JSON list of C-alpha atoms in Angstrom, two decimals:
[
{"chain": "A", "resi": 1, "resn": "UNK", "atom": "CA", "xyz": [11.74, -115.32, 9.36]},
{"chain": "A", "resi": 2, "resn": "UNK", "atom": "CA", "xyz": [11.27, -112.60, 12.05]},
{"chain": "A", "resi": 3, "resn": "UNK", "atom": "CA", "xyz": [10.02, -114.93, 15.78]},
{"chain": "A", "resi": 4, "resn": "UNK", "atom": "CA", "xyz": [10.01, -111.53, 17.49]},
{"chain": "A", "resi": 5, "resn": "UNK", "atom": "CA", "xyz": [6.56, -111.96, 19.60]},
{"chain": "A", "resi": 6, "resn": "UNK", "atom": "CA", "xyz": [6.79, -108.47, 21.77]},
{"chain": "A", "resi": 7, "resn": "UNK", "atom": "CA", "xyz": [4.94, -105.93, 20.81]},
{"chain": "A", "resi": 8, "resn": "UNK", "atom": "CA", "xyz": [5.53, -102.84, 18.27]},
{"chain": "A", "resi": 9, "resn": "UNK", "atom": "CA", "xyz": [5.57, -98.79, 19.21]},
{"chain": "A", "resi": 10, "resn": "UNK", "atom": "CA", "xyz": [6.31, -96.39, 16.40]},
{"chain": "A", "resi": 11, "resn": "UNK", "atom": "CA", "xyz": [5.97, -92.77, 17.88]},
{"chain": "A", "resi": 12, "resn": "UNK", "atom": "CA", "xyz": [7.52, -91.10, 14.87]},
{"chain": "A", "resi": 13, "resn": "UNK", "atom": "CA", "xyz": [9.26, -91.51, 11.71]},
{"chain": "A", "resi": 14, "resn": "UNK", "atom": "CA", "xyz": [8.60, -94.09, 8.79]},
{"chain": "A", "resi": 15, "resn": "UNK", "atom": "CA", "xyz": [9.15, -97.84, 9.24]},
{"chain": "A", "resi": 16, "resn": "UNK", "atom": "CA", "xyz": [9.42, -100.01, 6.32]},
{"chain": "A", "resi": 17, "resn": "UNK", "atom": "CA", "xyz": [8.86, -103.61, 6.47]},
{"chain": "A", "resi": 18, "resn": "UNK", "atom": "CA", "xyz": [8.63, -105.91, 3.12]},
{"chain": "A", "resi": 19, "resn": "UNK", "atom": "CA", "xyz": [7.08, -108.98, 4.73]},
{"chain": "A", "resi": 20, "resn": "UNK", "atom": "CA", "xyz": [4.28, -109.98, 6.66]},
{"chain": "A", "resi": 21, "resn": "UNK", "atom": "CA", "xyz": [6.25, -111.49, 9.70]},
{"chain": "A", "resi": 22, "resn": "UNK", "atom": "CA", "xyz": [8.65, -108.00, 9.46]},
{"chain": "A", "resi": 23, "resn": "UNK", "atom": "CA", "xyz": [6.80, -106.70, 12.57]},
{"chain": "A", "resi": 24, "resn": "UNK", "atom": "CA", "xyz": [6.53, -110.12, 14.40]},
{"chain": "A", "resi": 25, "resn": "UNK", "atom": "CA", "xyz": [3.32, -111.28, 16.19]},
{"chain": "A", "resi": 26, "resn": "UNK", "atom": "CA", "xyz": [2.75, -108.54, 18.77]},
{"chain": "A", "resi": 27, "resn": "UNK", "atom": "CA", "xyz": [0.49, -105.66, 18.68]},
{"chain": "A", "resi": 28, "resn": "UNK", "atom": "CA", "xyz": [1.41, -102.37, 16.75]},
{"chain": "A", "resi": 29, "resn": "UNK", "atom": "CA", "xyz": [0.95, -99.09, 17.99]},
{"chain": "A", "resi": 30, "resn": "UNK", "atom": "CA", "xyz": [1.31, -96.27, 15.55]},
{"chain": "A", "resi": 31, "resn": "UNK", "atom": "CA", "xyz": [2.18, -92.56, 15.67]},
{"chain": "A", "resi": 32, "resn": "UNK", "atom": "CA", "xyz": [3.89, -92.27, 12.69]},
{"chain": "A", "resi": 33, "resn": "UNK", "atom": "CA", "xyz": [4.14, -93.49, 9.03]},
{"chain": "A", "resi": 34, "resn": "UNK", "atom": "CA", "xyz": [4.27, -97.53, 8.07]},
{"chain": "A", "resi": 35, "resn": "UNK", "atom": "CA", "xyz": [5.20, -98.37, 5.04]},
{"chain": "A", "resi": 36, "resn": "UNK", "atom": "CA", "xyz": [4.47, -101.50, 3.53]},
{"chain": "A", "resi": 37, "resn": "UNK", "atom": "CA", "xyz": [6.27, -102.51, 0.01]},
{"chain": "A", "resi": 38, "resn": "UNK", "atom": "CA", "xyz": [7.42, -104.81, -2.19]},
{"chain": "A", "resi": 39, "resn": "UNK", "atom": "CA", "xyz": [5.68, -108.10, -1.11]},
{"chain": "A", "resi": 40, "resn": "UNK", "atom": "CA", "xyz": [2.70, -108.17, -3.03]},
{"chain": "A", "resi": 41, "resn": "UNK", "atom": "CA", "xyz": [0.29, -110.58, -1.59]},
{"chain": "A", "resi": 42, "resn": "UNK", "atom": "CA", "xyz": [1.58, -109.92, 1.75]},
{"chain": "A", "resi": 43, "resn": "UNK", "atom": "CA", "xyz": [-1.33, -110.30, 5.14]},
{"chain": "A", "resi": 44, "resn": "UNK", "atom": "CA", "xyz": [-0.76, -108.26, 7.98]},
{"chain": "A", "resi": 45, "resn": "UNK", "atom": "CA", "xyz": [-2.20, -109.30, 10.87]},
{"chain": "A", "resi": 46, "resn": "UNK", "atom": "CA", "xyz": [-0.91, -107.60, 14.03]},
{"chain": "A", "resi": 47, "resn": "UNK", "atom": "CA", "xyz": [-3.28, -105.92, 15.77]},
{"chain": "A", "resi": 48, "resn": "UNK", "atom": "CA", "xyz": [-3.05, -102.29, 15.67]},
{"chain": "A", "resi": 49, "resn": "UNK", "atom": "CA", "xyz": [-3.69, -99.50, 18.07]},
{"chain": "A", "resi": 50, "resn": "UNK", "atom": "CA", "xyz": [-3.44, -95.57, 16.85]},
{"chain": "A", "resi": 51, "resn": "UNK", "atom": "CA", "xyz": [-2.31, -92.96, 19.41]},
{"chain": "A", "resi": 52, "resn": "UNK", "atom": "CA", "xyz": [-3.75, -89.80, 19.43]},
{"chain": "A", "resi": 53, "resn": "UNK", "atom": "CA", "xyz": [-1.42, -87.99, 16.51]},
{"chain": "A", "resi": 54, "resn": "UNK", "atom": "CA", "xyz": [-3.21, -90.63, 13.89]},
{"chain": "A", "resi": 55, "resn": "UNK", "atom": "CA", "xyz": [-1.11, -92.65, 11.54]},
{"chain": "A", "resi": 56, "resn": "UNK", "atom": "CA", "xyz": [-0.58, -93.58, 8.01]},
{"chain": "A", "resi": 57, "resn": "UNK", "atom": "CA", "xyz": [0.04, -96.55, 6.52]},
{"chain": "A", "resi": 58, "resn": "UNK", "atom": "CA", "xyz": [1.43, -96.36, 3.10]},
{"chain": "A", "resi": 59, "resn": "UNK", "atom": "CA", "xyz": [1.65, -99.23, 0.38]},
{"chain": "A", "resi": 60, "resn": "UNK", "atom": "CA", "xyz": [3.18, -99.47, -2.55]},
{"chain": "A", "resi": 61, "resn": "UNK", "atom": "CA", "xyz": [2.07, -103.03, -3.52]},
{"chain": "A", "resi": 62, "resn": "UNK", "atom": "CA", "xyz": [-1.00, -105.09, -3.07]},
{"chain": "A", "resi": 63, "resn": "UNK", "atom": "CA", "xyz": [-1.58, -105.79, 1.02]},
{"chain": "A", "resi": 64, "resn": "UNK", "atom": "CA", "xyz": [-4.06, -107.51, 2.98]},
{"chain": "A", "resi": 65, "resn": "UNK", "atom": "CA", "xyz": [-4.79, -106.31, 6.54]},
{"chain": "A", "resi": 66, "resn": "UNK", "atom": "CA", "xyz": [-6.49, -108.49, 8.08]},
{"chain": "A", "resi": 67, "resn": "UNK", "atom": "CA", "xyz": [-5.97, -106.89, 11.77]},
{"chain": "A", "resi": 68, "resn": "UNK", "atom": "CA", "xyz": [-8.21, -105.44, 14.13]},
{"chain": "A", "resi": 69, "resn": "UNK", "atom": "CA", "xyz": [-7.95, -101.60, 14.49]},
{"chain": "A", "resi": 70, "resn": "UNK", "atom": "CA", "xyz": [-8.55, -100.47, 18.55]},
{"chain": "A", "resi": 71, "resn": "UNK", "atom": "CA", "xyz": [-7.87, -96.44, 19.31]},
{"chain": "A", "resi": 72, "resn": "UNK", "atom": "CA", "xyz": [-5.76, -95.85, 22.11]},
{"chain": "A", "resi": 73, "resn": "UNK", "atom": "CA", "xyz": [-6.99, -92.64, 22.01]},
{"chain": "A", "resi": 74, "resn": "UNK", "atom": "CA", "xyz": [-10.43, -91.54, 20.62]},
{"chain": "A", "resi": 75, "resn": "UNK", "atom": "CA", "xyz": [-10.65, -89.48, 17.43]},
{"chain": "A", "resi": 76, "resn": "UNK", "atom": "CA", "xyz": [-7.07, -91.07, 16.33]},
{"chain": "A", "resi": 77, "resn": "UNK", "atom": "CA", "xyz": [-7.11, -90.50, 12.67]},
{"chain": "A", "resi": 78, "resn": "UNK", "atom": "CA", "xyz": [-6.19, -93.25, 10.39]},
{"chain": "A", "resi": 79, "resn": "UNK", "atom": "CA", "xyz": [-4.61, -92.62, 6.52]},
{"chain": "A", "resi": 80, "resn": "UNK", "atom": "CA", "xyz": [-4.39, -95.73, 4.64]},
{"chain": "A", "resi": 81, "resn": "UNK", "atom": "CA", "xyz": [-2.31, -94.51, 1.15]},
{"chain": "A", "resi": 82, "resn": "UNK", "atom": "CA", "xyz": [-1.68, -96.61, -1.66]},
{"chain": "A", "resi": 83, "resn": "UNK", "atom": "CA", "xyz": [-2.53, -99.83, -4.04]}
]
């Protein structure tokens, strides 16, 4: 079990996590590729801000997100890819 409580920043690249607590309670800021996978059933619930470069978040099981999307830029694109 991840007890991390800071918060997230991914500027670039592809993160994988493969459970809901993999990114511990904080918010997440993207700029790059999450990928979610093989926890199917999983809830993410971090909130989640998108920099101005957009992000995608990639599954390749069934998720939940049950977060609350804020731009920290406007016009940040969002992908969401997947099951």
């Amino acid at each position: 079990v991840n007890t991390y409580s800071g918060g997230t920043i991914i500027d670039a690249g592809t993160v994988e996590i493969t459970q809901s607590s993999g990114l511990g309670s904080g918010a997440l800021v993207l700029a790059g590729r999450l990928e979610l996978s093989r926890s199917n059933g999983s809830i993410l619930s971090n909130e989640i801000g998108l920099k101005n470069t957009g992000a995608v978040i990639q599954t390749d099981t069934a998720w939940t997100l049950n977060s609350t999307l804020r731009d920290a830029t406007p016009l940040a694109p969002l992908q969401i890819t997947g099951e």
